[in-house]
CSV table of C-alpha atoms and ligand atoms in Angstrom, one decimal:
chain,number,residue,atom,x,y,z
A,1,ARG,CA,97.0,105.1,91.8
A,2,ALA,CA,100.2,104.3,93.6
A,3,CYS,CA,98.4,103.3,96.8
A,4,SER,CA,96.1,100.7,95.2
A,5,ARG,CA,99.0,99.4,93.2
A,6,ALA,CA,100.9,98.9,96.4
A,7,VAL,CA,97.9,97.3,98.1
A,8,ASN,CA,97.5,94.9,95.2
A,9,ASN,CA,101.2,94.1,95.6
A,10,GLN,CA,101.9,94.9,91.9
A,11,TYR,CA,105.4,96.2,92.8
A,12,SER,CA,108.6,94.7,91.6
A,13,TYR,CA,111.8,95.5,93.4
A,14,GLU,CA,113.3,97.1,90.3
A,15,MET,CA,111.0,99.8,89.0
A,16,HIS,CA,111.0,100.4,85.2
A,17,ARG,CA,112.5,103.6,84.0
A,18,SER,CA,109.1,104.8,82.8
A,19,ASP,CA,107.8,104.5,86.3
A,20,ALA,CA,110.1,107.3,87.6
A,21,SER,CA,107.4,109.8,88.2
A,22,ALA,CA,105.2,107.2,89.9
A,23,THR,CA,108.2,106.3,92.1
A,24,GLN,CA,108.7,110.0,93.0
A,25,TYR,CA,105.0,110.2,93.9
A,26,GLU,CA,105.2,107.1,96.1
A,27,HIS,CA,108.3,108.4,97.8
A,28,GLU,CA,106.4,111.6,98.7
A,29,ARG,CA,103.4,109.6,99.9
A,30,LEU,CA,105.8,107.6,102.2
A,31,VAL,CA,107.5,110.8,103.5
A,32,GLN,CA,104.0,112.1,104.3
A,33,ALA,CA,102.9,108.9,106.0
A,34,ILE,CA,106.0,108.9,108.2
A,35,ARG,CA,105.8,112.6,109.1
A,36,GLN,CA,102.1,112.8,109.6
A,37,ASN,CA,102.0,109.6,111.7
A,38,GLU,CA,99.9,107.6,109.2
A,39,LEU,CA,101.8,104.5,109.8
A,40,GLN,CA,100.5,102.1,112.5
A,41,LEU,CA,102.4,99.9,114.8
A,42,TYR,CA,101.2,96.3,115.2
A,43,LEU,CA,102.4,93.9,117.8
A,44,GLN,CA,102.7,90.1,117.5
A,45,PRO,CA,103.1,88.1,120.7
A,46,ILE,CA,106.1,85.8,121.3
A,47,HIS,CA,105.3,82.9,123.7
A,48,SER,CA,107.3,80.5,125.8
A,49,ALA,CA,107.4,77.1,123.9
A,50,ARG,CA,107.1,75.1,127.1
A,51,SER,CA,104.4,77.2,128.7
A,52,PRO,CA,102.6,78.6,125.6
A,53,GLU,CA,100.0,80.5,127.7
A,54,LYS,CA,102.9,82.8,128.7
A,55,ILE,CA,103.8,85.8,126.6
A,56,VAL,CA,107.5,86.7,126.9
A,57,ALA,CA,107.7,89.6,124.3
A,58,PHE,CA,106.0,91.4,121.5
A,59,GLU,CA,107.6,91.9,118.0
A,60,SER,CA,106.7,95.3,116.6
A,61,LEU,CA,105.6,95.3,112.9
A,62,ALA,CA,104.9,98.5,110.9
A,63,ARG,CA,101.7,98.9,108.8
A,64,TRP,CA,100.9,101.4,106.2
A,65,PRO,CA,97.2,101.7,105.8
A,66,CYS,CA,95.8,103.1,102.6
A,67,GLU,CA,92.6,102.9,100.6
A,68,GLY,CA,91.0,100.2,102.7
A,69,GLY,CA,94.0,98.0,102.7
A,70,PHE,CA,97.7,97.9,103.7
A,71,VAL,CA,100.8,98.5,101.6
A,72,PRO,CA,102.8,95.4,102.6
A,73,PRO,CA,106.0,96.0,104.6
A,74,ASN,CA,107.9,94.0,102.0
A,75,VAL,CA,107.1,96.8,99.7
A,76,PHE,CA,107.4,100.0,101.8
A,77,ILE,CA,110.5,99.0,103.8
A,78,PRO,CA,112.7,98.5,100.7
A,79,MET,CA,111.1,101.7,99.4
A,80,ALA,CA,112.2,103.6,102.5
A,81,GLU,CA,115.7,102.0,102.2
A,82,ARG,CA,116.0,103.2,98.6
A,83,GLY,CA,114.6,106.6,99.2
A,84,GLY,CA,116.7,107.5,102.2
A,85,LEU,CA,113.8,107.3,104.6
A,86,ILE,CA,114.8,104.2,106.6
A,87,GLN,CA,116.3,106.3,109.5
A,88,ASP,CA,113.0,108.2,109.9
A,89,LEU,CA,110.9,105.0,109.6
A,90,THR,CA,113.0,103.0,112.1
A,91,MET,CA,113.0,105.9,114.6
A,92,TRP,CA,109.2,106.1,114.3
A,93,SER,CA,109.0,102.3,114.9
A,94,LEU,CA,111.4,102.5,117.8
A,95,HIS,CA,109.7,105.4,119.5
A,96,SER,CA,106.2,103.9,119.0
A,97,SER,CA,107.4,100.5,120.4
A,98,LEU,CA,109.0,102.1,123.5
A,99,ARG,CA,105.9,104.2,124.1
A,100,LEU,CA,103.8,101.0,124.2
A,101,LEU,CA,106.5,99.2,126.3
A,102,SER,CA,106.4,102.0,128.8
A,103,GLN,CA,102.6,101.4,129.1
A,104,TRP,CA,102.7,97.7,129.7
A,105,LEU,CA,105.7,97.7,132.0
A,106,GLU,CA,103.4,99.1,134.7
A,107,PHE,CA,101.6,95.8,134.9
A,108,ALA,CA,103.8,93.3,133.0
A,109,PRO,CA,107.4,94.3,133.8
A,110,ASP,CA,108.9,91.1,132.4
A,111,ILE,CA,107.6,91.4,128.9
A,112,SER,CA,110.1,92.8,126.3
A,113,VAL,CA,109.6,94.5,122.9
A,114,SER,CA,111.5,93.4,119.8
A,115,VAL,CA,112.1,96.0,117.1
A,116,ASN,CA,113.2,95.3,113.5
A,117,ILE,CA,116.3,97.3,112.5
A,118,SER,CA,117.2,97.7,108.8
A,119,PRO,CA,120.8,96.6,108.2
A,120,LEU,CA,121.3,100.0,106.4
A,121,PHE,CA,120.5,101.9,109.5
A,122,ALA,CA,122.3,99.5,111.9
A,123,ALA,CA,125.6,100.5,110.0
A,124,ASP,CA,125.0,104.2,110.6
A,125,PRO,CA,127.4,105.6,113.3
A,126,VAL,CA,124.6,107.7,114.9
A,127,PHE,CA,122.4,104.6,115.4
A,128,PRO,CA,123.6,103.6,119.0
A,129,ASP,CA,123.2,107.1,120.3
A,130,LEU,CA,119.7,107.5,118.8
A,131,VAL,CA,118.6,104.2,120.5
A,132,GLN,CA,120.0,105.2,123.8
A,133,ARG,CA,118.3,108.6,123.7
A,134,ALA,CA,115.0,107.0,122.8
A,135,MET,CA,115.2,104.7,125.8
A,136,GLY,CA,115.9,107.8,128.0
A,137,ILE,CA,112.9,109.6,126.6
A,138,TRP,CA,110.5,106.8,127.4
A,139,ASN,CA,112.3,105.9,130.6
A,140,VAL,CA,112.4,102.1,129.9
A,141,PRO,CA,115.1,99.7,131.1
A,142,PRO,CA,117.5,98.6,128.2
A,143,GLU,CA,117.0,95.0,129.4
A,144,ARG,CA,113.4,95.1,127.9
A,145,LEU,CA,114.5,96.1,124.4
A,146,ILE,CA,115.5,93.6,121.7
A,147,LEU,CA,116.9,94.7,118.4
A,148,GLU,CA,116.3,92.3,115.4
A,149,ILE,CA,118.8,92.4,112.6
A,150,THR,CA,119.2,90.1,109.7
A,151,GLU,CA,122.4,88.1,108.9
A,152,THR,CA,122.7,90.1,105.7
A,153,ALA,CA,123.8,93.1,107.9
A,154,PHE,CA,126.9,91.2,108.9
A,155,ALA,CA,127.8,90.4,105.3
A,156,GLU,CA,127.7,94.0,104.2
A,157,ASN,CA,128.9,96.7,106.6
A,158,ALA,CA,130.1,94.1,109.1
A,159,ASP,CA,132.5,96.3,111.1
A,160,ALA,CA,130.2,99.3,111.4
A,161,VAL,CA,127.3,97.0,112.4
A,162,ILE,CA,129.3,95.1,115.0
A,163,ASP,CA,130.7,98.3,116.6
A,164,GLY,CA,127.2,99.8,116.9
A,165,MET,CA,125.6,96.6,118.2
A,166,MET,CA,128.5,96.1,120.7
A,167,ALA,CA,127.9,99.6,122.1
A,168,LEU,CA,124.2,98.9,122.6
A,169,LYS,CA,124.9,95.4,124.0
A,170,ARG,CA,127.1,97.0,126.6
A,171,SER,CA,124.3,99.3,127.7
A,172,GLY,CA,122.1,96.3,128.3
A,173,VAL,CA,120.1,96.0,125.1
A,174,SER,CA,119.7,92.5,123.5
A,175,ILE,CA,120.4,91.6,119.9
A,176,ALA,CA,118.5,89.0,117.9
A,177,ILE,CA,119.5,87.6,114.6
A,178,ASP,CA,116.4,87.7,112.4
A,179,ASP,CA,115.5,85.2,109.6
A,180,PHE,CA,118.3,83.0,110.8
A,181,GLY,CA,119.5,80.5,108.2
A,182,THR,CA,118.3,82.4,105.2
A,183,GLY,CA,121.0,85.1,104.9
A,184,TYR,CA,124.2,84.7,102.9
A,185,ALA,CA,126.4,85.6,105.8
A,186,SER,CA,128.4,82.7,107.3
A,187,PHE,CA,128.6,81.7,111.0
A,188,ALA,CA,131.6,84.0,111.3
A,189,TYR,CA,129.8,86.7,113.2
A,190,LEU,CA,128.7,84.2,115.8
A,191,LYS,CA,132.4,83.6,116.6
A,192,ASP,CA,132.9,87.0,118.3
A,193,PHE,CA,129.5,88.7,118.4
A,194,PRO,CA,127.4,88.3,121.6
A,195,VAL,CA,124.0,87.6,120.2
A,196,SER,CA,121.2,87.0,122.7
A,197,GLU,CA,118.6,85.4,120.4
A,198,LEU,CA,118.4,83.5,117.1
A,199,LYS,CA,115.1,83.7,115.3
A,200,ILE,CA,114.8,80.6,113.1
A,201,ASP,CA,113.1,81.6,109.9
A,202,GLN,CA,109.6,80.4,108.9
A,203,VAL,CA,110.9,78.5,105.9
A,204,PHE,CA,112.3,75.9,108.4
A,205,ILE,CA,109.2,75.8,110.5
A,206,ARG,CA,106.2,75.8,108.2
A,207,THR,CA,106.6,72.3,106.8
A,208,LEU,CA,108.6,70.9,109.7
A,209,LEU,CA,106.0,68.2,110.5
A,210,HIS,CA,106.3,66.6,107.1
A,211,ARG,CA,110.0,66.8,106.6
A,212,GLN,CA,112.5,64.9,108.8
A,213,ARG,CA,115.3,66.9,107.2
A,214,LEU,CA,113.9,70.1,108.5
A,215,GLN,CA,113.5,68.7,112.0
A,216,HIS,CA,117.2,67.7,112.0
A,217,LEU,CA,118.2,71.2,110.8
A,218,VAL,CA,116.0,72.9,113.4
A,219,ALA,CA,117.2,70.6,116.2
A,220,SER,CA,120.8,71.5,115.2
A,221,MET,CA,120.1,75.2,115.2
A,222,ILE,CA,118.5,75.0,118.7
A,223,ASP,CA,121.3,72.9,120.0
A,224,MET,CA,123.9,75.3,118.6
A,225,SER,CA,122.1,78.2,120.2
A,226,HIS,CA,122.1,76.6,123.6
A,227,ARG,CA,125.8,75.7,123.4
A,228,LEU,CA,126.5,79.4,122.8
A,229,GLY,CA,124.1,80.5,125.6
A,230,ILE,CA,121.7,81.9,123.0
A,231,THR,CA,117.9,81.8,123.2
A,232,ALA,CA,116.2,80.0,120.2
A,233,VAL,CA,113.0,81.5,118.8
A,234,ALA,CA,110.9,79.8,116.1
A,235,GLU,CA,108.9,82.0,113.7
A,236,GLY,CA,105.8,81.0,111.6
A,237,VAL,CA,104.3,78.5,114.0
A,238,GLU,CA,100.9,77.9,112.5
A,239,ASP,CA,99.6,74.8,114.3
A,240,GLN,CA,99.6,72.9,117.7
A,241,LYS,CA,101.5,69.9,116.4
A,242,THR,CA,104.4,72.1,115.2
A,243,LEU,CA,104.4,73.9,118.6
A,244,GLU,CA,104.7,70.5,120.3
A,245,VAL,CA,107.5,69.3,118.1
A,246,LEU,CA,109.4,72.6,118.8
A,247,ALA,CA,108.9,72.3,122.5
A,248,SER,CA,110.2,68.7,122.4
A,249,LEU,CA,113.3,69.9,120.5
A,250,GLY,CA,113.9,72.3,123.3
A,251,CYS,CA,113.1,75.5,121.4
A,252,ASP,CA,112.7,78.4,123.9
A,253,PHE,CA,110.2,80.8,122.3
A,254,VAL,CA,107.6,80.5,119.6
A,255,GLN,CA,105.8,83.1,117.4
A,256,GLY,CA,103.2,82.6,114.7
A,257,TYR,CA,99.5,82.7,113.8
A,258,HIS,CA,98.8,79.7,116.0
A,259,LEU,CA,99.8,81.7,119.1
A,260,GLY,CA,98.7,85.1,118.0
A,261,ARG,CA,98.4,87.3,114.9
A,262,PRO,CA,99.9,90.8,114.8
A,263,MET,CA,97.4,93.3,116.1
A,264,LEU,CA,97.2,97.0,116.6
A,265,GLY,CA,99.6,98.0,119.4
A,266,GLU,CA,97.0,99.7,121.6
A,267,THR,CA,94.7,96.6,121.3
A,268,ALA,CA,97.5,94.3,122.3
A,269,VAL,CA,98.3,96.4,125.4
A,270,ALA,CA,94.6,96.6,126.4
A,271,GLU,CA,94.2,92.8,126.0
A,272,LEU,CA,97.4,92.2,128.0
A,273,GLN,CA,96.2,94.5,130.8
A,274,ALA,CA,92.8,92.8,130.9
A,275,GLN,CA,94.6,89.4,131.3
A,276,PHE,CA,96.7,90.8,134.2
A,277,ILE,CA,93.7,92.2,136.0
A,278,ASP,CA,91.6,89.0,136.2
B,1,C2E,P1,109.9,89.6,109.9
B,1,C2E,O1,110.8,90.5,110.8
B,1,C2E,O2,110.5,88.2,109.6
B,1,C2E,O3,108.5,89.5,110.6
B,1,C2E,C1,107.7,88.4,110.6
B,1,C2E,C2,106.7,88.4,109.5
B,1,C2E,O4,106.0,87.1,109.5
B,1,C2E,C3,105.6,89.4,109.7
B,1,C2E,O5,105.2,89.9,108.4
B,1,C2E,C4,104.5,88.6,110.4
B,1,C2E,O6,103.2,89.2,110.2
B,1,C2E,C5,104.6,87.3,109.6
B,1,C2E,N1,104.1,86.2,110.4
B,1,C2E,C6,104.0,86.0,111.7
B,1,C2E,N2,103.5,84.8,112.1
B,1,C2E,C7,103.3,84.1,111.0
B,1,C2E,C8,102.7,82.8,110.6
B,1,C2E,O7,102.4,82.0,111.5
B,1,C2E,N3,102.6,82.5,109.3
B,1,C2E,C9,103.0,83.4,108.3
B,1,C2E,N4,102.9,83.0,107.1
B,1,C2E,N5,103.5,84.6,108.6
B,1,C2E,C10,103.6,85.0,109.9
B,1,C2E,P2,105.0,91.4,108.0
B,1,C2E,O8,104.4,92.1,109.2
B,1,C2E,O9,104.3,91.4,106.7
B,1,C2E,O10,106.5,91.9,107.9
B,1,C2E,C11,107.3,91.5,106.9
B,1,C2E,C12,108.7,92.0,107.1
B,1,C2E,O11,108.8,93.4,107.0
B,1,C2E,C13,109.2,91.7,108.5
B,1,C2E,O12,109.7,90.3,108.5
B,1,C2E,C14,110.4,92.7,108.6
B,1,C2E,O13,111.5,92.2,107.9
B,1,C2E,C15,109.8,93.9,107.8
B,1,C2E,N6,109.3,94.8,108.8
B,1,C2E,C16,108.0,94.9,109.3
B,1,C2E,N7,107.9,96.0,110.1
B,1,C2E,C17,109.2,96.6,110.1
B,1,C2E,C18,109.7,97.8,110.8
B,1,C2E,O14,109.1,98.5,111.6
B,1,C2E,N8,111.0,98.1,110.5
B,1,C2E,C19,111.8,97.3,109.7
B,1,C2E,N9,113.1,97.7,109.4
B,1,C2E,N10,111.3,96.2,109.0
B,1,C2E,C20,110.0,95.9,109.3
B,2,CA,CA1,111.7,90.4,112.7
B,3,CA,CA1,111.9,87.0,110.8
B,4,CA,CA1,111.6,88.3,107.1
């Protein structure tokens, strides 16, 4: 079954020719999952590095539950990109995120939501309008929305992506560069593009404690961010010692299992509300 294959992560990016009908079946399952609201939105907290008890934002992460497990996003996001479904999926993510945001703004007006945007969709000329309309529907301030985009986006349709992001930036939305340091784009986009946040990829953070080399790299990325007036966020923080090193290097925000795992959006909002009440 397609679903259990996906859950067991037996996919390869390039499907074999003989798998054409399986691919078609999976495509239809994903269409159905998006249309019939089978996807779930999870939220992972992002904390202040210097005051780790403080949540500053949530990153929204899509989940596709099936047959007692989940199809990993690393499988179904590329599937959506290949199958022409990425616009639908991203709009589902965006609307679900803004709906949750509108709920917690009532008691936590300073906490933002960070939404992953596929580079393919970011290059679509309708993209800025769709984002603005979605913000209008949920009646949320643009200052509370962060759009995460990978460096790869700037390597491919650079001009289209920059135009769209500039338009959104002017309306008050923040732009974060996701997986910073792993893309094959150069620093060129940082020259002109007003990025708000750099998210330093987990590969630099996970073994930080044991490798001086990584500490120098991360220190440089944080320093560069600050010189450009950009907020530095470290991803994949799995222990207290790493958190402390990052705080001592001046990193602004941190995200990772040590601080909080992704959880069902509704659960995250309920926990946050309970925190604000007592
Ligand atoms: P990402 O944007 O880099 O998201 C962070 C990933 O790291 C998430 O994986 C998260 O669960 C995981 N993570 C967080 N903290 C830790 C940690 O301390 N240790 C480890 N080992 N991992 C940690 P997830 O949810 O499996 O998502 C994978 C990727 O799929 C995301 O990477 C993102 O690129 C993509 N993705 C997820 N949801 C969406 C979505 O709604 N739209 C788009 N376009 N992409 C999405
Ligand atoms: Ca991300
Ligand atoms: Ca990332
Ligand atoms: Ca990633």
